[in-house]
C-alpha cells in the first residue's frame, strides 16, 4: 500500500517507503534508464540508472553529487527526481562482418545488424552467441570516424572466460550470428555548452570515442579534453582516432599508462593523476575500470561538474564461477603479449619530458 509520493519527470506517483525508486517508477508505468537486470552486478553498479535527486531525500543509492542509483535508492518519504529520455530497448539479430587487431590484447569486432539500433553515443548493448549469457559492450564507430547505419563496432579484450575468449577471430568467423539487445544506460552525450572532459581506461575508449565523434560533429563549439589510459602502453590502440580528433581541432589529448614506464609523449600513472582542474561548467564522461569511473565521478562532483560513468567490469568479475574454477584447475596462464613496433603519435598528444 502506498504511503508516500515521488515526483519523477513531473509525474507524481504513489510509492512505498523501503522500495527502490526504480521499482516504484516501474510499478507506476514509468520507464527509467536501467541495465539488463541479469547483468547489473551486485558489487559493481553499472551506473545505467543514475538519476538526479532534485528535492527531498532517499535512502542509500550510492549518491554522487545530486544523483543516486534508482535501482538501489530506497524511498524514504516524498522526493522529486528527474532523468533525460533514452531510446526504447529493442532486440536485433546481427552477424559478424570482420575482426581487426587493434593491439596485441584488443580486437575490433564489426557487426552488421538486421535492424538499426537507435543508441545514443555512450549507451551500451548486450551481445550473446547461441545459448551464452549476454554480456555488456559499448557500440562505437570505426577508429577513422566513419560509420555505416547498419554497422556497429566494438572494442573487445582477448580474455579467457570472456564472451569471445582469447581467439575470437577463429571462434566467431564472418557470418556467425549474434543476438543483440539494447540500448541501455544513460551515460550518453547531451546537448550543452561547457567543456567536455572525456576519460577512458582500456576498452572504455569505445564509449569515449563514440561520444567524442558525436560532440565534434554535432556540438563543435564545445572544447574537448581527452585522457586515454591503459595499464600497458602497448594497449593505447587509438592512434587513428587521435589523428581524426587533431584534424577536428582537438588539441588537449593526454595518453597515460600505469604499468611499465612508457615512453613520451605517453605519461606514466593512472588517468586520475592527469585530470585537468575541473570546473562547474564541465561535463565529464568516464568509461573503463569501475575504480577509475568512481574516482573521476567523485572528483567531478567535488568540483560541481556534471559526470556520467560507464564502468567496464574487470576480467575476473566477467568470468562465471564455473569458468574461474575450470581455469584454476587447468592451470592455464595468459601468454605474454607480442611487442608491436612503436608508432609516432599525432601532434595533439601533449609532448612532455620523460618522468
Ligand atoms: S541498473 Fe542500477 S546500477 Fe545497474
Short mmCIF file of C-alpha atoms and ligand atoms in Angstrom, two decimals:
data_model
loop_
_atom_site.label_atom_id
_atom_site.label_comp_id
_atom_site.label_asym_id
_atom_site.label_seq_id
_atom_site.Cartn_x
_atom_site.Cartn_y
_atom_site.Cartn_z
CA UNK A 1 0.00 0.00 0.00
CA UNK A 2 1.25 3.48 -0.90
CA UNK A 3 2.48 5.57 1.99
CA UNK A 4 4.24 8.41 0.19
CA UNK A 5 4.70 10.00 -3.22
CA UNK A 6 7.54 10.55 -5.66
CA UNK A 7 7.59 13.05 -8.50
CA UNK A 8 9.65 11.77 -11.43
CA UNK A 9 10.00 13.98 -14.51
CA UNK A 10 6.95 16.00 -13.33
CA UNK A 11 4.75 12.88 -12.90
CA UNK A 12 3.54 12.28 -9.31
CA UNK A 13 3.35 8.59 -8.42
CA UNK A 14 2.46 6.60 -5.32
CA UNK A 15 5.35 4.76 -3.61
CA UNK A 16 6.04 2.64 -0.55
CA UNK A 17 8.79 3.52 1.91
CA UNK A 18 11.57 0.93 1.57
CA UNK A 19 11.02 0.00 -2.07
CA UNK A 20 13.53 1.16 -4.67
CA UNK A 21 12.90 4.25 -6.75
CA UNK A 22 13.15 2.06 -9.88
CA UNK A 23 10.55 -0.41 -8.57
CA UNK A 24 8.17 2.42 -7.65
CA UNK A 25 8.60 4.04 -11.09
CA UNK A 26 8.05 0.77 -12.98
CA UNK A 27 5.01 -0.13 -10.85
CA UNK A 28 3.54 3.21 -11.90
CA UNK A 29 4.26 2.51 -15.58
CA UNK A 30 7.20 4.94 -15.91
CA UNK A 31 10.22 3.90 -17.94
CA UNK A 32 13.59 4.85 -16.43
CA UNK A 33 17.06 4.14 -17.87
CA UNK A 34 18.49 0.87 -16.49
CA UNK A 35 20.56 -2.15 -17.45
CA UNK A 36 19.52 -5.68 -18.34
CA UNK A 37 18.57 -6.77 -14.76
CA UNK A 38 20.51 -10.04 -15.10
CA UNK A 39 23.71 -8.12 -15.78
CA UNK A 40 23.82 -5.37 -13.17
CA UNK A 41 26.27 -6.98 -10.79
CA UNK A 42 25.75 -6.73 -7.08
CA UNK A 43 29.17 -5.30 -6.25
CA UNK A 44 29.82 -3.35 -9.44
CA UNK A 45 26.92 -0.99 -10.17
CA UNK A 46 26.59 -0.43 -13.91
CA UNK A 47 25.54 3.24 -13.43
CA UNK A 48 22.80 2.83 -16.06
CA UNK A 49 20.02 4.04 -13.75
CA UNK A 50 21.72 7.08 -12.16
CA UNK A 51 19.06 9.76 -11.71
CA UNK A 52 19.05 13.34 -10.39
CA UNK A 53 17.59 13.91 -6.91
CA UNK A 54 16.14 17.43 -7.19
CA UNK A 55 14.26 17.70 -3.84
CA UNK A 56 13.72 15.55 -0.76
CA UNK A 57 15.75 12.53 0.28
CA UNK A 58 16.11 8.81 -0.41
CA UNK A 59 17.99 6.13 1.49
CA UNK A 60 21.25 4.79 0.02
CA UNK A 61 21.57 4.62 -3.75
CA UNK A 62 25.34 5.31 -3.82
CA UNK A 63 24.94 9.10 -4.05
CA UNK A 64 27.41 11.13 -6.10
CA UNK A 65 26.73 14.86 -6.11
CA UNK A 66 22.97 15.31 -6.53
CA UNK A 67 22.48 11.90 -8.18
CA UNK A 68 21.60 8.39 -6.96
CA UNK A 69 21.19 4.93 -8.50
CA UNK A 70 17.44 4.38 -8.96
CA UNK A 71 17.79 0.59 -8.59
CA UNK A 72 19.47 0.94 -5.15
CA UNK A 73 17.99 4.13 -3.69
CA UNK A 74 15.10 3.31 -1.33
CA UNK A 75 12.10 5.53 -0.92
CA UNK A 76 12.04 7.27 2.49
CA UNK A 77 9.44 9.99 2.01
CA UNK A 78 8.43 12.45 -0.67
CA UNK A 79 11.12 13.26 -3.22
CA UNK A 80 11.44 14.80 -6.67
CA UNK A 81 13.72 13.15 -9.23
CA UNK A 82 14.48 13.68 -12.91
CA UNK A 83 16.24 11.99 -15.77
CA UNK A 84 16.64 12.50 -19.51
CA UNK A 85 14.72 10.42 -22.05
CA UNK A 86 16.51 7.48 -23.69
CA UNK A 87 15.53 5.37 -26.72
CA UNK A 88 13.31 2.34 -26.14
CA UNK A 89 15.13 -1.01 -25.83
CA UNK A 90 14.85 -3.46 -28.73
CA UNK A 91 16.30 -6.73 -29.96
CA UNK A 92 18.04 -7.36 -33.25
CA UNK A 93 19.86 -10.21 -34.91
CA UNK A 94 23.33 -9.39 -36.18
CA UNK A 95 26.23 -11.14 -37.91
CA UNK A 96 29.97 -10.89 -37.63
CA UNK A 97 31.43 -8.93 -40.56
CA UNK A 98 35.09 -8.64 -39.56
CA UNK A 99 37.69 -8.70 -36.81
CA UNK A 100 40.58 -6.24 -36.77
CA UNK A 101 43.60 -6.28 -34.49
CA UNK A 102 43.91 -3.02 -32.52
CA UNK A 103 46.69 -4.15 -30.16
CA UNK A 104 48.09 -7.50 -29.02
CA UNK A 105 45.29 -7.72 -26.42
CA UNK A 106 42.42 -5.79 -28.02
CA UNK A 107 40.47 -6.51 -31.20
CA UNK A 108 37.73 -4.65 -33.02
CA UNK A 109 34.55 -6.57 -33.83
CA UNK A 110 32.41 -5.28 -36.69
CA UNK A 111 28.78 -6.42 -36.67
CA UNK A 112 26.04 -5.86 -39.23
CA UNK A 113 22.63 -5.54 -37.57
CA UNK A 114 19.34 -6.52 -39.19
CA UNK A 115 17.52 -3.55 -37.62
CA UNK A 116 19.36 -0.28 -36.88
CA UNK A 117 19.78 0.14 -33.11
CA UNK A 118 18.88 3.69 -32.01
CA UNK A 119 21.63 4.04 -29.39
CA UNK A 120 22.88 7.41 -28.13
CA UNK A 121 26.68 7.87 -28.02
CA UNK A 122 27.84 6.35 -24.71
CA UNK A 123 24.96 3.88 -24.29
CA UNK A 124 25.68 0.14 -24.29
CA UNK A 125 24.01 -3.02 -25.65
CA UNK A 126 24.22 -6.70 -24.75
CA UNK A 127 25.62 -9.35 -27.10
CA UNK A 128 25.12 -13.13 -26.92
CA UNK A 129 26.01 -16.11 -29.12
CA UNK A 130 23.72 -19.14 -29.19
CA UNK A 131 22.81 -20.02 -25.60
CA UNK A 132 25.62 -17.96 -24.00
CA UNK A 133 24.65 -15.47 -21.29
CA UNK A 134 24.53 -11.91 -22.67
CA UNK A 135 27.41 -9.55 -21.87
CA UNK A 136 27.58 -5.78 -21.96
CA UNK A 137 29.53 -3.93 -24.70
CA UNK A 138 29.54 -0.33 -25.92
CA UNK A 139 28.98 0.19 -29.65
CA UNK A 140 31.25 2.71 -31.30
CA UNK A 141 32.49 3.89 -34.69
CA UNK A 142 35.49 2.74 -36.64
CA UNK A 143 38.64 4.47 -35.43
CA UNK A 144 38.75 6.66 -38.57
CA UNK A 145 35.43 8.25 -37.51
CA UNK A 146 33.28 6.56 -40.18
CA UNK A 147 30.07 4.65 -39.56
CA UNK A 148 27.54 2.90 -41.75
CA UNK A 149 23.96 2.89 -40.49
CA UNK A 150 23.66 -0.89 -40.15
CA UNK A 151 27.17 -1.46 -38.78
CA UNK A 152 28.34 -1.42 -35.16
CA UNK A 153 31.96 -1.58 -33.96
CA UNK A 154 33.07 -2.94 -30.58
CA UNK A 155 36.44 -2.99 -28.81
CA UNK A 156 36.99 -6.38 -27.20
CA UNK A 157 39.79 -7.54 -24.91
CA UNK A 158 41.02 -11.08 -25.56
CA UNK A 159 40.07 -12.81 -22.35
CA UNK A 160 39.79 -16.36 -21.04
CA UNK A 161 36.24 -16.77 -19.77
CA UNK A 162 35.01 -13.69 -21.65
CA UNK A 163 32.19 -13.97 -24.18
CA UNK A 164 34.66 -14.06 -27.07
CA UNK A 165 37.62 -15.91 -25.48
CA UNK A 166 41.26 -15.35 -26.45
CA UNK A 167 40.97 -16.10 -30.19
CA UNK A 168 37.64 -14.63 -31.20
CA UNK A 169 38.53 -14.38 -34.89
CA UNK A 170 38.90 -18.19 -35.01
CA UNK A 171 35.79 -18.95 -32.92
CA UNK A 172 33.39 -16.47 -34.49
CA UNK A 173 34.17 -16.16 -38.18
CA UNK A 174 32.40 -13.71 -40.54
CA UNK A 175 28.76 -14.76 -40.87
CA UNK A 176 28.46 -16.02 -37.23
CA UNK A 177 25.09 -14.99 -35.78
CA UNK A 178 24.85 -12.71 -32.72
CA UNK A 179 21.86 -11.72 -30.55
CA UNK A 180 21.83 -8.03 -29.66
CA UNK A 181 19.60 -6.17 -27.17
CA UNK A 182 19.51 -2.57 -26.02
CA UNK A 183 20.36 0.24 -25.87
CA UNK A 184 20.84 0.51 -22.10
CA UNK A 185 22.23 3.14 -19.75
CA UNK A 186 22.02 6.90 -19.54
CA UNK A 187 25.68 7.96 -19.63
CA UNK A 188 25.21 9.38 -23.11
CA UNK A 189 26.21 12.70 -24.62
CA UNK A 190 23.71 15.53 -24.05
CA UNK A 191 23.47 18.93 -25.71
CA UNK A 192 25.35 21.61 -23.79
CA UNK A 193 27.85 24.43 -23.87
CA UNK A 194 30.65 23.78 -21.39
CA UNK A 195 33.88 21.85 -21.87
CA UNK A 196 33.71 18.08 -22.31
CA UNK A 197 36.28 16.14 -20.30
CA UNK A 198 36.46 12.60 -21.69
CA UNK A 199 38.36 9.94 -19.73
CA UNK A 200 38.86 6.27 -20.58
CA UNK A 201 40.82 3.24 -19.47
CA UNK A 202 41.30 0.13 -21.61
CA UNK A 203 38.39 -0.70 -23.91
CA UNK A 204 36.36 2.03 -22.19
CA UNK A 205 37.70 4.09 -25.10
CA UNK A 206 34.85 2.63 -27.20
CA UNK A 207 32.29 4.74 -25.30
CA UNK A 208 34.54 7.80 -25.19
CA UNK A 209 35.29 7.61 -28.92
CA UNK A 210 31.59 7.42 -29.75
CA UNK A 211 30.93 10.49 -27.56
CA UNK A 212 33.95 12.42 -28.93
CA UNK A 213 32.91 11.98 -32.57
CA UNK A 214 29.29 12.96 -31.89
CA UNK A 215 30.44 16.01 -29.91
CA UNK A 216 32.83 17.26 -32.60
CA UNK A 217 30.28 16.79 -35.37
CA UNK A 218 27.17 17.96 -33.51
CA UNK A 219 28.50 20.44 -30.92
CA UNK A 220 31.75 21.81 -32.39
CA UNK A 221 31.59 24.89 -30.10
CA UNK A 222 32.45 22.74 -27.05
CA UNK A 223 36.11 22.39 -26.09
CA UNK A 224 37.20 18.76 -25.63
CA UNK A 225 39.88 17.49 -23.24
CA UNK A 226 40.55 13.77 -23.71
CA UNK A 227 42.56 11.43 -21.46
CA UNK A 228 43.01 7.81 -22.59
CA UNK A 229 44.77 5.38 -20.28
CA UNK A 230 45.82 1.74 -20.21
CA UNK A 231 47.88 -0.42 -17.91
CA UNK A 232 50.22 -1.48 -20.73
CA UNK A 233 51.20 1.40 -23.07
CA UNK A 234 51.00 -1.08 -25.97
CA UNK A 235 47.22 -1.18 -25.40
CA UNK A 236 46.85 2.53 -26.26
CA UNK A 237 45.37 1.50 -29.57
CA UNK A 238 43.59 4.70 -30.56
CA UNK A 239 46.16 6.38 -32.84
CA UNK A 240 43.80 6.76 -35.89
CA UNK A 241 41.15 8.26 -33.57
CA UNK A 242 43.64 10.82 -32.22
CA UNK A 243 44.57 11.81 -35.78
CA UNK A 244 40.88 12.34 -36.57
CA UNK A 245 40.49 14.48 -33.44
CA UNK A 246 43.60 16.51 -34.37
CA UNK A 247 42.04 17.25 -37.78
CA UNK A 248 38.89 18.38 -35.92
CA UNK A 249 40.89 20.84 -33.82
CA UNK A 250 41.03 18.85 -30.55
CA UNK A 251 44.37 19.83 -29.03
CA UNK A 252 44.14 18.59 -25.46
CA UNK A 253 44.83 14.87 -25.56
CA UNK A 254 46.75 13.00 -22.85
CA UNK A 255 47.77 9.36 -23.00
CA UNK A 256 48.73 7.62 -19.77
CA UNK A 257 49.94 4.13 -18.85
CA UNK A 258 50.08 2.88 -15.28
CA UNK A 259 52.22 -0.22 -15.88
CA UNK A 260 55.82 -0.33 -17.09
CA UNK A 261 57.32 3.12 -17.64
CA UNK A 262 56.04 4.34 -21.01
CA UNK A 263 57.99 6.45 -23.47
CA UNK A 264 56.98 10.11 -24.05
CA UNK A 265 54.59 11.51 -25.05
CA UNK A 266 52.70 8.79 -23.10
CA UNK A 267 52.71 9.79 -19.43
CA UNK A 268 53.17 7.47 -16.51
CA UNK A 269 50.37 6.91 -13.99
CA UNK A 270 46.63 6.48 -13.81
CA UNK A 271 44.24 8.78 -15.65
CA UNK A 272 43.12 10.27 -12.32
CA UNK A 273 46.61 11.72 -11.83
CA UNK A 274 46.30 13.66 -15.10
CA UNK A 275 42.81 15.14 -14.82
CA UNK A 276 42.65 18.87 -15.62
CA UNK A 277 41.32 21.22 -12.90
CA UNK A 278 37.56 20.64 -13.17
CA UNK A 279 35.01 23.46 -13.21
CA UNK A 280 31.24 23.55 -12.52
CA UNK A 281 30.62 24.23 -16.23
CA UNK A 282 32.39 20.97 -17.26
CA UNK A 283 30.65 17.77 -18.28
CA UNK A 284 32.78 14.70 -17.58
CA UNK A 285 32.30 11.32 -19.26
CA UNK A 286 34.40 8.45 -17.92
CA UNK A 287 34.44 4.83 -19.12
CA UNK A 288 36.60 1.89 -18.12
CA UNK A 289 37.67 0.24 -14.87
CA UNK A 290 34.99 0.68 -12.15
CA UNK A 291 37.56 2.13 -9.72
CA UNK A 292 38.55 4.81 -12.23
CA UNK A 293 34.93 5.59 -13.06
CA UNK A 294 34.01 6.13 -9.42
CA UNK A 295 37.13 8.18 -8.64
CA UNK A 296 36.57 10.51 -11.60
CA UNK A 297 32.84 10.89 -10.87
CA UNK A 298 33.61 11.81 -7.25
CA UNK A 299 36.26 14.33 -8.37
CA UNK A 300 33.74 15.86 -10.78
CA UNK A 301 31.03 16.06 -8.10
CA UNK A 302 33.50 17.75 -5.73
CA UNK A 303 34.19 20.39 -8.40
CA UNK A 304 30.46 20.88 -9.05
CA UNK A 305 30.78 19.41 -12.57
CA UNK A 306 28.27 17.03 -14.16
CA UNK A 307 29.56 13.48 -14.58
CA UNK A 308 28.44 10.29 -16.34
CA UNK A 309 30.17 6.92 -15.96
CA UNK A 310 30.35 3.68 -17.92
CA UNK A 311 32.09 1.05 -15.76
CA UNK A 312 33.54 -1.95 -17.57
CA UNK A 313 33.71 -4.98 -15.27
CA UNK A 314 37.32 -6.15 -14.88
CA UNK A 315 38.28 -9.59 -16.22
CA UNK A 316 37.78 -11.57 -13.02
CA UNK A 317 34.27 -10.21 -12.49
CA UNK A 318 33.19 -11.10 -16.02
CA UNK A 319 34.06 -14.78 -15.51
CA UNK A 320 31.46 -17.09 -14.08
CA UNK A 321 32.34 -19.17 -11.02
CA UNK A 322 32.48 -22.39 -13.06
CA UNK A 323 34.76 -20.76 -15.64
CA UNK A 324 37.04 -19.49 -12.88
CA UNK A 325 37.30 -22.91 -11.22
CA UNK A 326 37.94 -24.59 -14.60
CA UNK A 327 40.67 -22.10 -15.38
CA UNK A 328 42.23 -22.59 -11.95
CA UNK A 329 42.18 -26.41 -12.27
CA UNK A 330 43.63 -26.33 -15.78
CA UNK A 331 46.43 -24.07 -14.53
CA UNK A 332 46.13 -22.00 -17.70
CA UNK A 333 48.14 -18.82 -17.84
CA UNK A 334 47.99 -15.87 -20.19
CA UNK A 335 50.55 -15.95 -22.99
CA UNK A 336 52.83 -12.91 -22.94
CA UNK A 337 51.72 -10.29 -25.47
CA UNK A 338 53.96 -9.79 -28.51
CA UNK A 339 55.55 -6.36 -28.67
CA UNK A 340 54.18 -4.24 -31.53
CA UNK A 341 56.53 -1.79 -33.28
CA UNK A 342 56.44 1.73 -31.75
CA UNK A 343 54.46 4.25 -33.80
CA UNK A 344 54.72 8.05 -33.77
CA UNK A 345 51.69 9.76 -32.23
CA UNK A 346 49.87 12.78 -33.66
CA UNK A 347 50.86 16.27 -32.53
CA UNK A 348 47.75 16.84 -30.39
CA UNK A 349 49.11 14.34 -27.85
CA UNK A 350 50.84 16.74 -25.48
CA UNK A 351 54.62 16.34 -25.51
CA UNK A 352 56.27 16.17 -22.11
CA UNK A 353 59.64 15.47 -20.62
CA UNK A 354 60.27 11.85 -19.57
CA UNK A 355 59.22 11.20 -15.96
S1 LIG B 1 20.62 -0.81 -13.21
FE1 LIG B 1 21.08 0.41 -11.45
S2 LIG B 1 23.24 0.24 -11.14
FE2 LIG B 1 22.77 -1.11 -12.83
#
